[in-house]
Short mmCIF file of C-alpha atoms (C1' of nucleotides) in Angstrom, two decimals:
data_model
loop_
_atom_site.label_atom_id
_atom_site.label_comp_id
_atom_site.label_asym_id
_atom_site.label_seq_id
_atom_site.Cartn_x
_atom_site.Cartn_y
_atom_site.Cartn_z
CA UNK V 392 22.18 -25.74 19.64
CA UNK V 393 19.79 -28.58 18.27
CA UNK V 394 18.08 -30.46 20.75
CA UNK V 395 16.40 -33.42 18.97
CA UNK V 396 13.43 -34.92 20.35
CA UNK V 397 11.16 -37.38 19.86
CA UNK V 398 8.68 -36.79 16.87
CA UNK V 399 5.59 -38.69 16.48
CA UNK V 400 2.66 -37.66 14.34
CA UNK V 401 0.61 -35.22 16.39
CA UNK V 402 2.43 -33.07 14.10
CA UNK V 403 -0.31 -31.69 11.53
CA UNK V 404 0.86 -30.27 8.44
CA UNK V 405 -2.15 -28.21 8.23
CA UNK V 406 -4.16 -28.64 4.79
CA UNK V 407 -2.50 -30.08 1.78
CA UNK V 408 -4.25 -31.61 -1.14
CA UNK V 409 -2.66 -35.12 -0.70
CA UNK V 410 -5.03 -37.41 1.05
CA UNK V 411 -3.85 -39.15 4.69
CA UNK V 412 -1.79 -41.93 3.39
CA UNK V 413 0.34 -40.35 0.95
CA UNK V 414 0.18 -37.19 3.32
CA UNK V 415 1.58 -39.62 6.24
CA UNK V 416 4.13 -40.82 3.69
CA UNK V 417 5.03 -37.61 2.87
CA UNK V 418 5.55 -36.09 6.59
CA UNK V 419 7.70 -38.97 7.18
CA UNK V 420 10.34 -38.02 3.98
CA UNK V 421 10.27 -34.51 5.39
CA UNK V 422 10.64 -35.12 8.91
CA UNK V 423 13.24 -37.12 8.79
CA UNK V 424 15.17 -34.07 8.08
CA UNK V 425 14.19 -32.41 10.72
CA UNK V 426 17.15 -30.71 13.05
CA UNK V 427 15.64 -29.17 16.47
CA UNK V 428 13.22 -28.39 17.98
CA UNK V 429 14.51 -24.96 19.45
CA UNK V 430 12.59 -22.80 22.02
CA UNK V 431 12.18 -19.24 21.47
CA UNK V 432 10.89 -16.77 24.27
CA UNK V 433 7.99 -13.87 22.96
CA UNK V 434 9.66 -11.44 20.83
CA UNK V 435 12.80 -13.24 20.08
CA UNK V 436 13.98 -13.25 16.40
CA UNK V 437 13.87 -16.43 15.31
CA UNK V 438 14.72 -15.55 11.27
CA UNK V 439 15.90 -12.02 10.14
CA UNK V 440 15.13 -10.00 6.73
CA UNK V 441 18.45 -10.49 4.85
CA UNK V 442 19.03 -14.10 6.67
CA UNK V 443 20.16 -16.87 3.94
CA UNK V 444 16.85 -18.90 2.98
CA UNK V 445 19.08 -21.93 4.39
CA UNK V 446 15.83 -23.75 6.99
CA UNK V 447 12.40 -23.83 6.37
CA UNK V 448 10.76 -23.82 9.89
CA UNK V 449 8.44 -25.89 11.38
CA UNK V 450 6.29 -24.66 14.09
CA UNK V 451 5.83 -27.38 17.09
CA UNK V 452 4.59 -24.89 19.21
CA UNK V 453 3.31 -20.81 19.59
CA UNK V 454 2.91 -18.67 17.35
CA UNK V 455 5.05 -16.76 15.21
CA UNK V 456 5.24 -13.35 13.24
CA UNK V 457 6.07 -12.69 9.82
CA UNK V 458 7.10 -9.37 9.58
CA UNK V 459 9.03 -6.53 7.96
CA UNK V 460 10.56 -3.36 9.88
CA UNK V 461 10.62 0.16 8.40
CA UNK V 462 13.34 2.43 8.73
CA UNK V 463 11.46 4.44 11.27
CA UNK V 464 11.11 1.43 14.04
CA UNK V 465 7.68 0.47 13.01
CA UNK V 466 6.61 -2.86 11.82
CA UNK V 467 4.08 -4.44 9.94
CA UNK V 468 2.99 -7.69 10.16
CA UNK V 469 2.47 -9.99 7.25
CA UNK V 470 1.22 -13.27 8.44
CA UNK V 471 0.90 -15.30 12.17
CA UNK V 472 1.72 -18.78 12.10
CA UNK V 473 0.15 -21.61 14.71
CA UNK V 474 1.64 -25.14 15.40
CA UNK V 475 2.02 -27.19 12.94
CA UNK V 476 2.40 -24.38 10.01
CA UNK V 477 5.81 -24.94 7.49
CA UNK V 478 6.99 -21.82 6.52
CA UNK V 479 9.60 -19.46 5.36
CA UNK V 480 9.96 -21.64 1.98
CA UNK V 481 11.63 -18.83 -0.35
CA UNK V 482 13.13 -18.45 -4.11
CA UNK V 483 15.12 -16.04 -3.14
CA UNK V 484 18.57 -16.57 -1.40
CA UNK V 485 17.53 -14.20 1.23
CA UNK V 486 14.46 -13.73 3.62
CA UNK V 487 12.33 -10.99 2.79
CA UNK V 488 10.69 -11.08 5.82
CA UNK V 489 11.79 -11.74 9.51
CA UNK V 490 9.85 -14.13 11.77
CA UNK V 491 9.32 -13.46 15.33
CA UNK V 492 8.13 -15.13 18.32
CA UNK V 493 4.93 -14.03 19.10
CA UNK V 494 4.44 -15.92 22.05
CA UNK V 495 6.71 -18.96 23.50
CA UNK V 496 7.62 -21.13 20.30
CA UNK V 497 8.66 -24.24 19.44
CA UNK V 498 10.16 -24.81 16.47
CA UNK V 499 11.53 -27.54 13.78
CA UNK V 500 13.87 -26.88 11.33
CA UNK V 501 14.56 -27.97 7.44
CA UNK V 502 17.24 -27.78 5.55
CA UNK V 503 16.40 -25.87 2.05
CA UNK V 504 18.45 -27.22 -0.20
CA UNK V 505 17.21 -31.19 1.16
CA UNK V 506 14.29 -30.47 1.20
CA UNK V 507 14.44 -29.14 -2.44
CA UNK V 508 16.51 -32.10 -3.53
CA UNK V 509 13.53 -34.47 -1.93
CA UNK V 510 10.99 -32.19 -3.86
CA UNK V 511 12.90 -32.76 -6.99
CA UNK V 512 13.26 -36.77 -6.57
CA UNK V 513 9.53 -37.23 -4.92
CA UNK V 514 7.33 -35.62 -7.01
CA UNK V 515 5.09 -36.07 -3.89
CA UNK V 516 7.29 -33.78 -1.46
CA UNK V 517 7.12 -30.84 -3.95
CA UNK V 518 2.90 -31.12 -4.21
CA UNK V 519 2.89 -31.57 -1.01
CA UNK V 520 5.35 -27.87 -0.29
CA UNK V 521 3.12 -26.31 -3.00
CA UNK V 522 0.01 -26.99 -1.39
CA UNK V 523 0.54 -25.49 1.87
CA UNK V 524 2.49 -22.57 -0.29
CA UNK V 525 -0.83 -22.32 -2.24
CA UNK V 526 -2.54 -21.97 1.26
CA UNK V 527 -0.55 -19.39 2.61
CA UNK V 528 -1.10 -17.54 -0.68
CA UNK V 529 -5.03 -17.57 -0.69
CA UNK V 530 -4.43 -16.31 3.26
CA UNK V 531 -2.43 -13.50 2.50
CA UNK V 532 -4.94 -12.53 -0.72
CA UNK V 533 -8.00 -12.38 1.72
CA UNK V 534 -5.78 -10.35 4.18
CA UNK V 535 -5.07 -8.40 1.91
CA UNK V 536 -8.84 -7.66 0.95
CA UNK V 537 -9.52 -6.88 4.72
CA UNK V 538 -7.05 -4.06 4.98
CA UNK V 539 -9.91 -2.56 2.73
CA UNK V 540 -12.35 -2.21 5.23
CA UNK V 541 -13.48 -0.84 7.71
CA UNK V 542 -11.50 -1.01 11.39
CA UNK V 543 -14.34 -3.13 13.16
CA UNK V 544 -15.05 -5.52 10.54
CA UNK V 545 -10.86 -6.07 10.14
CA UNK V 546 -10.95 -7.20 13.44
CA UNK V 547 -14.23 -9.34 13.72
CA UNK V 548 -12.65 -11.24 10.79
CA UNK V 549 -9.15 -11.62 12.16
CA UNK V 550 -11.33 -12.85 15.70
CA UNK V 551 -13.54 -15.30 13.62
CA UNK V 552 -10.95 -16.51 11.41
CA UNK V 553 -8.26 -16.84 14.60
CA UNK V 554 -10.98 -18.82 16.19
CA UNK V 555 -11.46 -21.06 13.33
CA UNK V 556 -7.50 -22.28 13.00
CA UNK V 557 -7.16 -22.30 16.61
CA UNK V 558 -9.75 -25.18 16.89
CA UNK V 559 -13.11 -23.22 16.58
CA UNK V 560 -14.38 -23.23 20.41
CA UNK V 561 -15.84 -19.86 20.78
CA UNK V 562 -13.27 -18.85 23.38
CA UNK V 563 -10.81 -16.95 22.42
CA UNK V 564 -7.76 -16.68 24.47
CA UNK V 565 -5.37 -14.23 22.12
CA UNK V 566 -2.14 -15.97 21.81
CA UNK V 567 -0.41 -12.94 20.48
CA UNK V 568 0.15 -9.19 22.31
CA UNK V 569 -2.53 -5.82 21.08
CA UNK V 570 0.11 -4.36 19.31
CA UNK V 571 0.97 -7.22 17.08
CA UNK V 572 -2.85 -7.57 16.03
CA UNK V 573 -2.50 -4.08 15.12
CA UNK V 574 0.17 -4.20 12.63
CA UNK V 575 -1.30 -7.14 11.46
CA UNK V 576 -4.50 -5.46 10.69
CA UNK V 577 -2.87 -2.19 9.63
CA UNK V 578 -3.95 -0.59 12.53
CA UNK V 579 -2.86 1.07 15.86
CA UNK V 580 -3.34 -0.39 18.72
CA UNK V 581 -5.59 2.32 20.03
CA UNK V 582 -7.92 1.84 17.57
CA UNK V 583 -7.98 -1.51 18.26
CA UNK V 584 -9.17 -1.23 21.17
CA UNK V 585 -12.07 0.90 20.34
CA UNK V 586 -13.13 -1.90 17.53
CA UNK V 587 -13.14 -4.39 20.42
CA UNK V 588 -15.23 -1.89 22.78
CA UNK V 589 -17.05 -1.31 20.21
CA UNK V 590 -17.74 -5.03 19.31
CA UNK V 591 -18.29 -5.78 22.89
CA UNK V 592 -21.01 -3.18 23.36
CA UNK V 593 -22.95 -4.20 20.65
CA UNK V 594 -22.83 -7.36 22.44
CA UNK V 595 -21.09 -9.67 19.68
CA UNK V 596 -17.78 -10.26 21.59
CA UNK V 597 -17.67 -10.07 25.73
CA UNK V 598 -14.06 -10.12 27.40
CA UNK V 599 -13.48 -12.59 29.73
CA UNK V 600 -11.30 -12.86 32.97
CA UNK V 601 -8.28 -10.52 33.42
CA UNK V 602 -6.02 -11.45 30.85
CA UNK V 603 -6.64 -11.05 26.76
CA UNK V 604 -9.12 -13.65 27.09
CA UNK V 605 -12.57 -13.06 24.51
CA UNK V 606 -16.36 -15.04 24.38
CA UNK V 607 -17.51 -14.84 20.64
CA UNK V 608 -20.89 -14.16 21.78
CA UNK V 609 -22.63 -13.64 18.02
CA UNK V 610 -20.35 -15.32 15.71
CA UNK V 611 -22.69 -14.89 13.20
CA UNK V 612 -22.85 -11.18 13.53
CA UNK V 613 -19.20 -11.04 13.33
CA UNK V 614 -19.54 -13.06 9.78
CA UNK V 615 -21.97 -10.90 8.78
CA UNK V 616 -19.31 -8.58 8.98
CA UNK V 617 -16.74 -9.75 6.77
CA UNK V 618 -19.36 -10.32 3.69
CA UNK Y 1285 -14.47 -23.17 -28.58
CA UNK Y 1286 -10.88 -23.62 -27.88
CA UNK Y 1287 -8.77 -22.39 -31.05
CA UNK Y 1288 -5.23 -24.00 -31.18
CA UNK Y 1289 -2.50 -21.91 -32.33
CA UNK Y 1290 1.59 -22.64 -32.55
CA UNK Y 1291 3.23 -22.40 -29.38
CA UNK Y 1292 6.67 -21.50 -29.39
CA UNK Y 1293 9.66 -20.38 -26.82
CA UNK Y 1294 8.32 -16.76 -26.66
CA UNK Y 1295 6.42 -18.05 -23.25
CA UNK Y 1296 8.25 -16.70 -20.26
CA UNK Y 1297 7.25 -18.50 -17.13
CA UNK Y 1298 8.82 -15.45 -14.92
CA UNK Y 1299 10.77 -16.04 -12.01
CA UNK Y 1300 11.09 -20.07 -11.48
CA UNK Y 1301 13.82 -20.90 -9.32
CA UNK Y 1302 15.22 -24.18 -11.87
CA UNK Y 1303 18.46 -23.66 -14.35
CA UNK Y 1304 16.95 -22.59 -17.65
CA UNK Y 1305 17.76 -25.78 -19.29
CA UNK Y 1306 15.31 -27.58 -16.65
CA UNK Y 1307 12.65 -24.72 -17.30
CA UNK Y 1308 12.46 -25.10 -20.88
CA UNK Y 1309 11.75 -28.98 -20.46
CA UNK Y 1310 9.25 -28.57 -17.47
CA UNK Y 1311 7.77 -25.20 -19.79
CA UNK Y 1312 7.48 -28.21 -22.77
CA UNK Y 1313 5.84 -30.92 -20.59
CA UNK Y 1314 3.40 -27.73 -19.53
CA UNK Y 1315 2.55 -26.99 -22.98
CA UNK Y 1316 2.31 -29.80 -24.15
CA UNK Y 1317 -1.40 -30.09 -21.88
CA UNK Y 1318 -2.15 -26.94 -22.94
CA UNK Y 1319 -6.21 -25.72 -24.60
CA UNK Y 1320 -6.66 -22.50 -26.48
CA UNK Y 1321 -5.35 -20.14 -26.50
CA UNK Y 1322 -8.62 -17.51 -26.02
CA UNK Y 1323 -9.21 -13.82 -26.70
CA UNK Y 1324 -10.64 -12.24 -23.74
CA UNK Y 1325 -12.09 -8.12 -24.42
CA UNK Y 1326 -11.83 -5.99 -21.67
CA UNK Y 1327 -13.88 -6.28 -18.41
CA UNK Y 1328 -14.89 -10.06 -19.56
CA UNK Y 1329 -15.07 -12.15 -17.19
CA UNK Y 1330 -12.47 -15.50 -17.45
CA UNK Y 1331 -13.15 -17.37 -14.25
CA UNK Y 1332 -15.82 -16.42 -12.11
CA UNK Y 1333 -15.73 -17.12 -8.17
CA UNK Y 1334 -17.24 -20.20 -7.26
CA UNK Y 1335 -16.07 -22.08 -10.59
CA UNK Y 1336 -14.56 -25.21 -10.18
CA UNK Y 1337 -10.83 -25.03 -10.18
CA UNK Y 1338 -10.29 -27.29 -12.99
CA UNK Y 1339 -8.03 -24.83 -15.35
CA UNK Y 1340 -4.88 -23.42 -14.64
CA UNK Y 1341 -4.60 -19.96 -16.85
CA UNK Y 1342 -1.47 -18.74 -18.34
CA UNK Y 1343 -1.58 -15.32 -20.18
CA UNK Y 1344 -0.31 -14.67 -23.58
CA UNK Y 1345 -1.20 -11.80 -23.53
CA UNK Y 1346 -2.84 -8.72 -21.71
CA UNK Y 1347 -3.57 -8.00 -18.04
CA UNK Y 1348 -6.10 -10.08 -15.94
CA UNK Y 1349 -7.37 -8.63 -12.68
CA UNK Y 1350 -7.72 -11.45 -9.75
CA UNK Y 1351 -10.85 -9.98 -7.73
CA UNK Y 1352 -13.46 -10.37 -5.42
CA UNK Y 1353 -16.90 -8.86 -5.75
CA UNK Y 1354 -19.07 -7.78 -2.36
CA UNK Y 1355 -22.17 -7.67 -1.85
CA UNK Y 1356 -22.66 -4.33 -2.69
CA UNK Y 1357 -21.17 -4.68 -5.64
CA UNK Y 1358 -17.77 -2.81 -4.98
CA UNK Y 1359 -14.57 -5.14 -5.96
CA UNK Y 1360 -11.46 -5.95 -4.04
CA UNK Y 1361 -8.89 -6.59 -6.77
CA UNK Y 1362 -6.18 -8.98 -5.35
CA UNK Y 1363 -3.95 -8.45 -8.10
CA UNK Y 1364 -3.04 -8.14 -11.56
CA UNK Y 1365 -1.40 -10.55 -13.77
CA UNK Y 1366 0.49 -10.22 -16.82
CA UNK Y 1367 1.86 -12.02 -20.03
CA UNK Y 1368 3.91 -15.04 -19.44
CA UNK Y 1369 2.53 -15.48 -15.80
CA UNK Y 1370 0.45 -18.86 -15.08
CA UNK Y 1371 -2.29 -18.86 -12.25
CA UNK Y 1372 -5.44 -20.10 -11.07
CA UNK Y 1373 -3.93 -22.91 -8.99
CA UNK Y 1374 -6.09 -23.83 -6.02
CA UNK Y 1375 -5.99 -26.44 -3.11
CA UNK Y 1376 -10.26 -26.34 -3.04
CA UNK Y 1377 -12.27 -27.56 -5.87
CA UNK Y 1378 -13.46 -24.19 -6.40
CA UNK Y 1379 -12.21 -20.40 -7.04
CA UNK Y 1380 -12.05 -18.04 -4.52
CA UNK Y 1381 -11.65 -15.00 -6.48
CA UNK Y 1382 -12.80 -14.38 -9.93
CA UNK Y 1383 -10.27 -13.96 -13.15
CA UNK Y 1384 -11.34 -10.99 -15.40
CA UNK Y 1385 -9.57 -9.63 -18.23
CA UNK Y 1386 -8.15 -5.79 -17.32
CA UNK Y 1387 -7.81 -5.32 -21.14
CA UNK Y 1388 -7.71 -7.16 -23.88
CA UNK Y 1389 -6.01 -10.63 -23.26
CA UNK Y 1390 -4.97 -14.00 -24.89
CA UNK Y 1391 -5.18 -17.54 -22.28
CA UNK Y 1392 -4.36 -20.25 -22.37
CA UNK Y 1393 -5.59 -22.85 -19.88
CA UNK Y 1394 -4.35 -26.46 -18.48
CA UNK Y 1395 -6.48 -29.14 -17.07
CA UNK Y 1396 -5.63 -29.17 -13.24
CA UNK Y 1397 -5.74 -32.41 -13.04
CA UNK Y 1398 -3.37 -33.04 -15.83
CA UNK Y 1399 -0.62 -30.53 -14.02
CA UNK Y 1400 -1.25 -31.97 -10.82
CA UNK Y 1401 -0.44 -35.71 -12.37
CA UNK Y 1402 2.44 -34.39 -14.35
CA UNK Y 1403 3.49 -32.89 -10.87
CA UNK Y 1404 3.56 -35.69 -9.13
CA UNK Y 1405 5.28 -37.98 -11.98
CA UNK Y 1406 8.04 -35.32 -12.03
CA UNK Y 1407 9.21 -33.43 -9.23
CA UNK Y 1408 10.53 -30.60 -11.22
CA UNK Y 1409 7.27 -29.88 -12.53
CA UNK Y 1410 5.91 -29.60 -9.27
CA UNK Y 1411 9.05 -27.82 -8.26
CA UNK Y 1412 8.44 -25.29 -11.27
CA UNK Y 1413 4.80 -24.75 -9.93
CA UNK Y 1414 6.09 -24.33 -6.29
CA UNK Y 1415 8.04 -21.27 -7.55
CA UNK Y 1416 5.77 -19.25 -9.00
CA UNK Y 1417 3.13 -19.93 -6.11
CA UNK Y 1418 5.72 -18.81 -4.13
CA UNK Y 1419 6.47 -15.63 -6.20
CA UNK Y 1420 2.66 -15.11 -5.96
CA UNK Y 1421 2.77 -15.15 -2.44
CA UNK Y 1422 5.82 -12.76 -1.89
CA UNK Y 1423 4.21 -10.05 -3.99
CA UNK Y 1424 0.79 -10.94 -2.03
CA UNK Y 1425 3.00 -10.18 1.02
CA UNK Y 1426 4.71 -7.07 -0.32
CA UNK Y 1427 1.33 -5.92 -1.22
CA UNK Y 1428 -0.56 -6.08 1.70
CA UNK Y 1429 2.28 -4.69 3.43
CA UNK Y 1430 1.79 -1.57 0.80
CA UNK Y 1431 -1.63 -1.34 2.07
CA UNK Y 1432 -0.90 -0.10 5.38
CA UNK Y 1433 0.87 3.01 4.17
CA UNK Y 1434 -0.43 6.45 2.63
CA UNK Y 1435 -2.12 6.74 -0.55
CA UNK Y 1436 0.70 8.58 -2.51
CA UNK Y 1437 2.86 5.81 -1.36
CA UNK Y 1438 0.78 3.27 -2.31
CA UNK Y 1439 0.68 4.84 -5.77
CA UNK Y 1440 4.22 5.49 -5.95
CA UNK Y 1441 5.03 1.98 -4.89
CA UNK Y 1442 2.21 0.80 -7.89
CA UNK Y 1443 4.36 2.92 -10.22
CA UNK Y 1444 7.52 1.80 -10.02
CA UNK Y 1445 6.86 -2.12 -9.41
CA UNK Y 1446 4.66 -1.78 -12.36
CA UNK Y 1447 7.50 -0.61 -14.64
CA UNK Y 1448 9.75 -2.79 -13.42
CA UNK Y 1449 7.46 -5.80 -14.21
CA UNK Y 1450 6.81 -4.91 -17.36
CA UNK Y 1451 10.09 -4.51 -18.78
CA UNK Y 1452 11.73 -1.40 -17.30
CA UNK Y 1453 11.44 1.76 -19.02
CA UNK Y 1454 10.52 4.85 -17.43
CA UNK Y 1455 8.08 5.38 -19.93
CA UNK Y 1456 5.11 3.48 -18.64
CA UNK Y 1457 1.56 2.91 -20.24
CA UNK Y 1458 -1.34 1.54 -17.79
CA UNK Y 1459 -2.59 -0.75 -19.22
CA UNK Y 1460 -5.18 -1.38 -16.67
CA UNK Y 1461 -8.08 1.38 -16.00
CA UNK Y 1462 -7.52 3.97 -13.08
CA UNK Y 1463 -10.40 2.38 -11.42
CA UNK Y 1464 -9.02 -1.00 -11.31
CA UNK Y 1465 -5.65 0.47 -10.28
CA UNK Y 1466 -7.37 2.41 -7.08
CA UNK Y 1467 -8.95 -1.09 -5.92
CA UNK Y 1468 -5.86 -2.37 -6.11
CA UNK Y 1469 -4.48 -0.16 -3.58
CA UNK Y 1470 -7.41 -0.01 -1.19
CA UNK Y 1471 -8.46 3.64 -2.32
CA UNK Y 1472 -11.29 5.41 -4.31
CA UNK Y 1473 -10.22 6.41 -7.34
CA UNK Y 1474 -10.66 10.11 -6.55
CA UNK Y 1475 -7.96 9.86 -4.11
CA UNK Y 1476 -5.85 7.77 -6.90
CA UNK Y 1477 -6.22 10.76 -9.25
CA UNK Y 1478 -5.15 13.24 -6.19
CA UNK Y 1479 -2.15 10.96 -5.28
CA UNK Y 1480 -0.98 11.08 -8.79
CA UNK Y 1481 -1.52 14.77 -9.24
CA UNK Y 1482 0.29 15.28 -5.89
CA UNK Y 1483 2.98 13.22 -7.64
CA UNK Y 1484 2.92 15.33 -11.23
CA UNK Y 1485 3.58 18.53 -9.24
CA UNK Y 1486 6.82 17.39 -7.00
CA UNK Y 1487 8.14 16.50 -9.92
CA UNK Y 1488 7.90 12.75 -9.53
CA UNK Y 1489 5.99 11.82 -12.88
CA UNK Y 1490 4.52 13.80 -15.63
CA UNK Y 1491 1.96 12.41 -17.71
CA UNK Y 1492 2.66 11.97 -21.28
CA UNK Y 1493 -0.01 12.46 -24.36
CA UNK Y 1494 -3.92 12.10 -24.06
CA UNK Y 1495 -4.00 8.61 -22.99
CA UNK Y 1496 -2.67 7.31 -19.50
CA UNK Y 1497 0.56 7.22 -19.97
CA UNK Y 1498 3.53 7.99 -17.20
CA UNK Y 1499 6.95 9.35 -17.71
CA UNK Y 1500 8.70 8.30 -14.42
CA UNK Y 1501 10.52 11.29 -14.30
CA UNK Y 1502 12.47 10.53 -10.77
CA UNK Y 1503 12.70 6.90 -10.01
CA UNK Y 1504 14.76 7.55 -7.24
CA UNK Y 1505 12.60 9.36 -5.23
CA UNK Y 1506 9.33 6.96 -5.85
CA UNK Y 1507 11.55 4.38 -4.31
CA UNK Y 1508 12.39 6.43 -1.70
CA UNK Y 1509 8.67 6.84 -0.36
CA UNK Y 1510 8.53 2.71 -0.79
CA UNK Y 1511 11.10 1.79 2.50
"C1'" DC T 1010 -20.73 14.55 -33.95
"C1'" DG T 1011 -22.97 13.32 -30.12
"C1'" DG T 1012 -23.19 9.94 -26.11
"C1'" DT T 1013 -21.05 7.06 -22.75
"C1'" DA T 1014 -17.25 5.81 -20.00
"C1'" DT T 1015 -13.42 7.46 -17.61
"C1'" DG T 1016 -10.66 10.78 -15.19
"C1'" DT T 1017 -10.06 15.40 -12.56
"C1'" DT T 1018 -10.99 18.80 -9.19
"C1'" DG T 1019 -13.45 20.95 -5.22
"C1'" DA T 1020 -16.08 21.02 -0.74
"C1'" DC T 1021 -17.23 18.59 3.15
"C1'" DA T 1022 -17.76 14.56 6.34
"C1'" DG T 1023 -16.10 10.44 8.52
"C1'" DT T 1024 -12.61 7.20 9.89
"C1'" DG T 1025 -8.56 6.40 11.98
"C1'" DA T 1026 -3.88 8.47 13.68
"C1'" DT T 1027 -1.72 11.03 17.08
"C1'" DC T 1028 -1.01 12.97 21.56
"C1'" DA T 1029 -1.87 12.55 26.36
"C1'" DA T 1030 -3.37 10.54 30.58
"C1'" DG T 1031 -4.73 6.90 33.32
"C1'" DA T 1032 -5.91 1.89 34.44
"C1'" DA T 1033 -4.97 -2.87 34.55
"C1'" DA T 1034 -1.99 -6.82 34.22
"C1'" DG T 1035 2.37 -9.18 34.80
"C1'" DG T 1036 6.89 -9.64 36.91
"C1'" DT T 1037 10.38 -8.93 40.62
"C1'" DG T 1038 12.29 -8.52 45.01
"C1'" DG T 1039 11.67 -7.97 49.69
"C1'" DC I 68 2.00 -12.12 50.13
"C1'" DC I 69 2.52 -7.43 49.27
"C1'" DA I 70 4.79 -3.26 47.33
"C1'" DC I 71 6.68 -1.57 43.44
"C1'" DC I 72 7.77 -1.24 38.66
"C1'" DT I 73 7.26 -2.08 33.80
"C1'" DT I 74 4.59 -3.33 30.10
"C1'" DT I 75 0.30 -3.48 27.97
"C1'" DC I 76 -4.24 -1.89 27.34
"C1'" DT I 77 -8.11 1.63 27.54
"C1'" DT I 78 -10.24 6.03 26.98
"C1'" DG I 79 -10.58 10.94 25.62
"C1'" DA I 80 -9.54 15.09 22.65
"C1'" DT I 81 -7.87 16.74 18.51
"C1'" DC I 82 -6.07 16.54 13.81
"C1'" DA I 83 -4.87 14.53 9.26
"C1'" DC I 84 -6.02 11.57 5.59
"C1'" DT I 85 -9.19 9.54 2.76
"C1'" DG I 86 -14.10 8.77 1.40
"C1'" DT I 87 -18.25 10.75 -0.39
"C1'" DC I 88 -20.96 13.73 -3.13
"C1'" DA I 89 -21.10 16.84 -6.92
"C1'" DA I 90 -19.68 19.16 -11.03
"C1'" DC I 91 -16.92 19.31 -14.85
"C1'" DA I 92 -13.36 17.80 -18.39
"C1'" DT I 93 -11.56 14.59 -21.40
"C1'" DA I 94 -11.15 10.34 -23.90
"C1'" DC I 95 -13.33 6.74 -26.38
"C1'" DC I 96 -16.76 4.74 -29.64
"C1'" DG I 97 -19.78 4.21 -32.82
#
DNA sequence: CGGTATGTTGACAGTGATCAAGAAAGGTGG
DNA sequence: CCACCTTTCTTGATCACTGTCAACATACCG
């Protein structure tokens, strides 16, 4: 099932308030628990709602959805998370979410309770778990401001901000399918489509090439958006 | 400034995921760092966006509303907190949302820095934080799952999570404004007093007396809108 | 007892959902 | 490499939900 591999430290554990040595020191305690990595193919359910809270995942690679499904089929989407993201730390026994691949994913996983035993003995671990806890929280406040506003200006943020965490080049190549942006942005996906006309026609976005591929042509238009 | 007054066990650090033996040390180291408490009226403002983060808040007593103000001046409230919950923890060096008081509250505050050293001397104190960021984030995930759905949902939703958080009766006394409640939910508060209407005549709720108070007259079907 | 702040109700407009059709992209097998 | 099929995306027409504007009612506060 678990196919280790070798694990070096291009492995970014994405903003924590430690600074780089005790952050290296710290990667190092948790990584040596590591068991995986396992490959996931798009849409495959990686953790389900009601799953024990037994691994904390690790992504390597892709991108993955947090997400909860209604009775009726439909889904919303809480959260995506990129490479290098720890998530799916819980207090509950269960998962109150399910995470998805959204695209081909790579991922690492912890062991809960060791990793909560480290936290306990290294006082270090546990900052370092609430820090990127406490950045996942101020992420899922501002979403949660954006599902406020208006249709266009949900989506120039979610383009500006995907930009930003995906390495800032103003190229855009959307790792994740229409539909899941949707949920995401409480939307459907037909309206979607008409905020990124819409965008493009006022000339702040252009689409490039066949595939799902976008220039941020006026990035500070879009910002001026999301005031 | 600060005015001291005897702590005692009556603080309830809601939902940590130690043994309550460990919870009532870690709650003692906590206090012991602990300024004020203060008395906050109504719409003051506690911690303004753009403050350093160097306080950690834990309410005595009262309701604070965790917002962010536009441009235009409307607000986006984030959420509401309520006696015996700490926040204000941050990863930057400054806020970004403001703390104001949704009626009239009691703080108290700890130095950040102090918290963050106990933290890393002890790992359960820094476990004990970890767990109620982490409740923070599940109810910011809950929530702006809530915000994709219709408004008498949304209000529904409000209603019963509200009750349940504040100590379970069906009898239930907002004790924030109606205006503060419809930011909350991403609606104007015209459509909040429709919703709740709409809610009086299925039979739902009734209101009780002159002030806004709520008799949750079937709890079962509130919940039932929430799947 | 007024005066202000807050909450309720109605009429209408605007945003986004839904339904429906078609276009483009990606994948598969010949 | 092309034909074919499925999935995903785009666009249009219509409808429902919520926002906006306006008037009024009620609670709160000196």
């Amino acid at each position: 099932m678990f196919e280790p591999q070798s694990v070096d430290d291009r492995y970014n554990f994405g903003g924590a308030s430690l600074n780089n040595c005790e952050q290296q020191t710290v990667m190092n305690s948790i990584l040596a628990l590591r068991r995986g990595p396992i490959r996931y193919r798009r849409n495959a359910m990686i953790v389900c709602e009601g799953d024990p809270t037994d691994y904390i995942l690790l992504i390597v690679k892709g991108v993955i959805r947090s997400c909860k499904t209604y009775r009726n089929g439909s889904r919303g989407i809480v959260a995506f998370h990129f490479s290098g993201e720890l998530f799916g730390w819980s207090n509950d026994p269960i998962h109150s979410l399910s995470a998805e691949a959204a695209a081909e994913t790579l991922v690492l996983f912890f062991k809960r309770s060791a990793l909560l035993a480290a936290a306990l003995r290294d006082g270090r671990i546990a900052t370092y778990l609430l820090a990127t806890t406490t950045n996942e929280l101020r992420r899922a406040q501002e979403h949660s401001l954006l599902l406020s506003r208006l249709a266009e200006c949900r989506v120039a943020t979610f383009l500006t901000d995907l930009s930003t965490r995906m390495g800032d080049t103003n190229y855009l190549d959307l790792p994740m399918a229409h539909y899941d942006i949707a949920s995401h942005l409480g939307l459907e996906i037909e309206t979607l489509s008409r905020s990124i006309t819409a965008l493009e026609k006022s000339g702040s976005i252009a689409r490039v090439g066949g595939r799902r591929a976008l220039f941020l042509r006026d990035r500070a238009s879009l910002e001026r958006m999301s005031d």
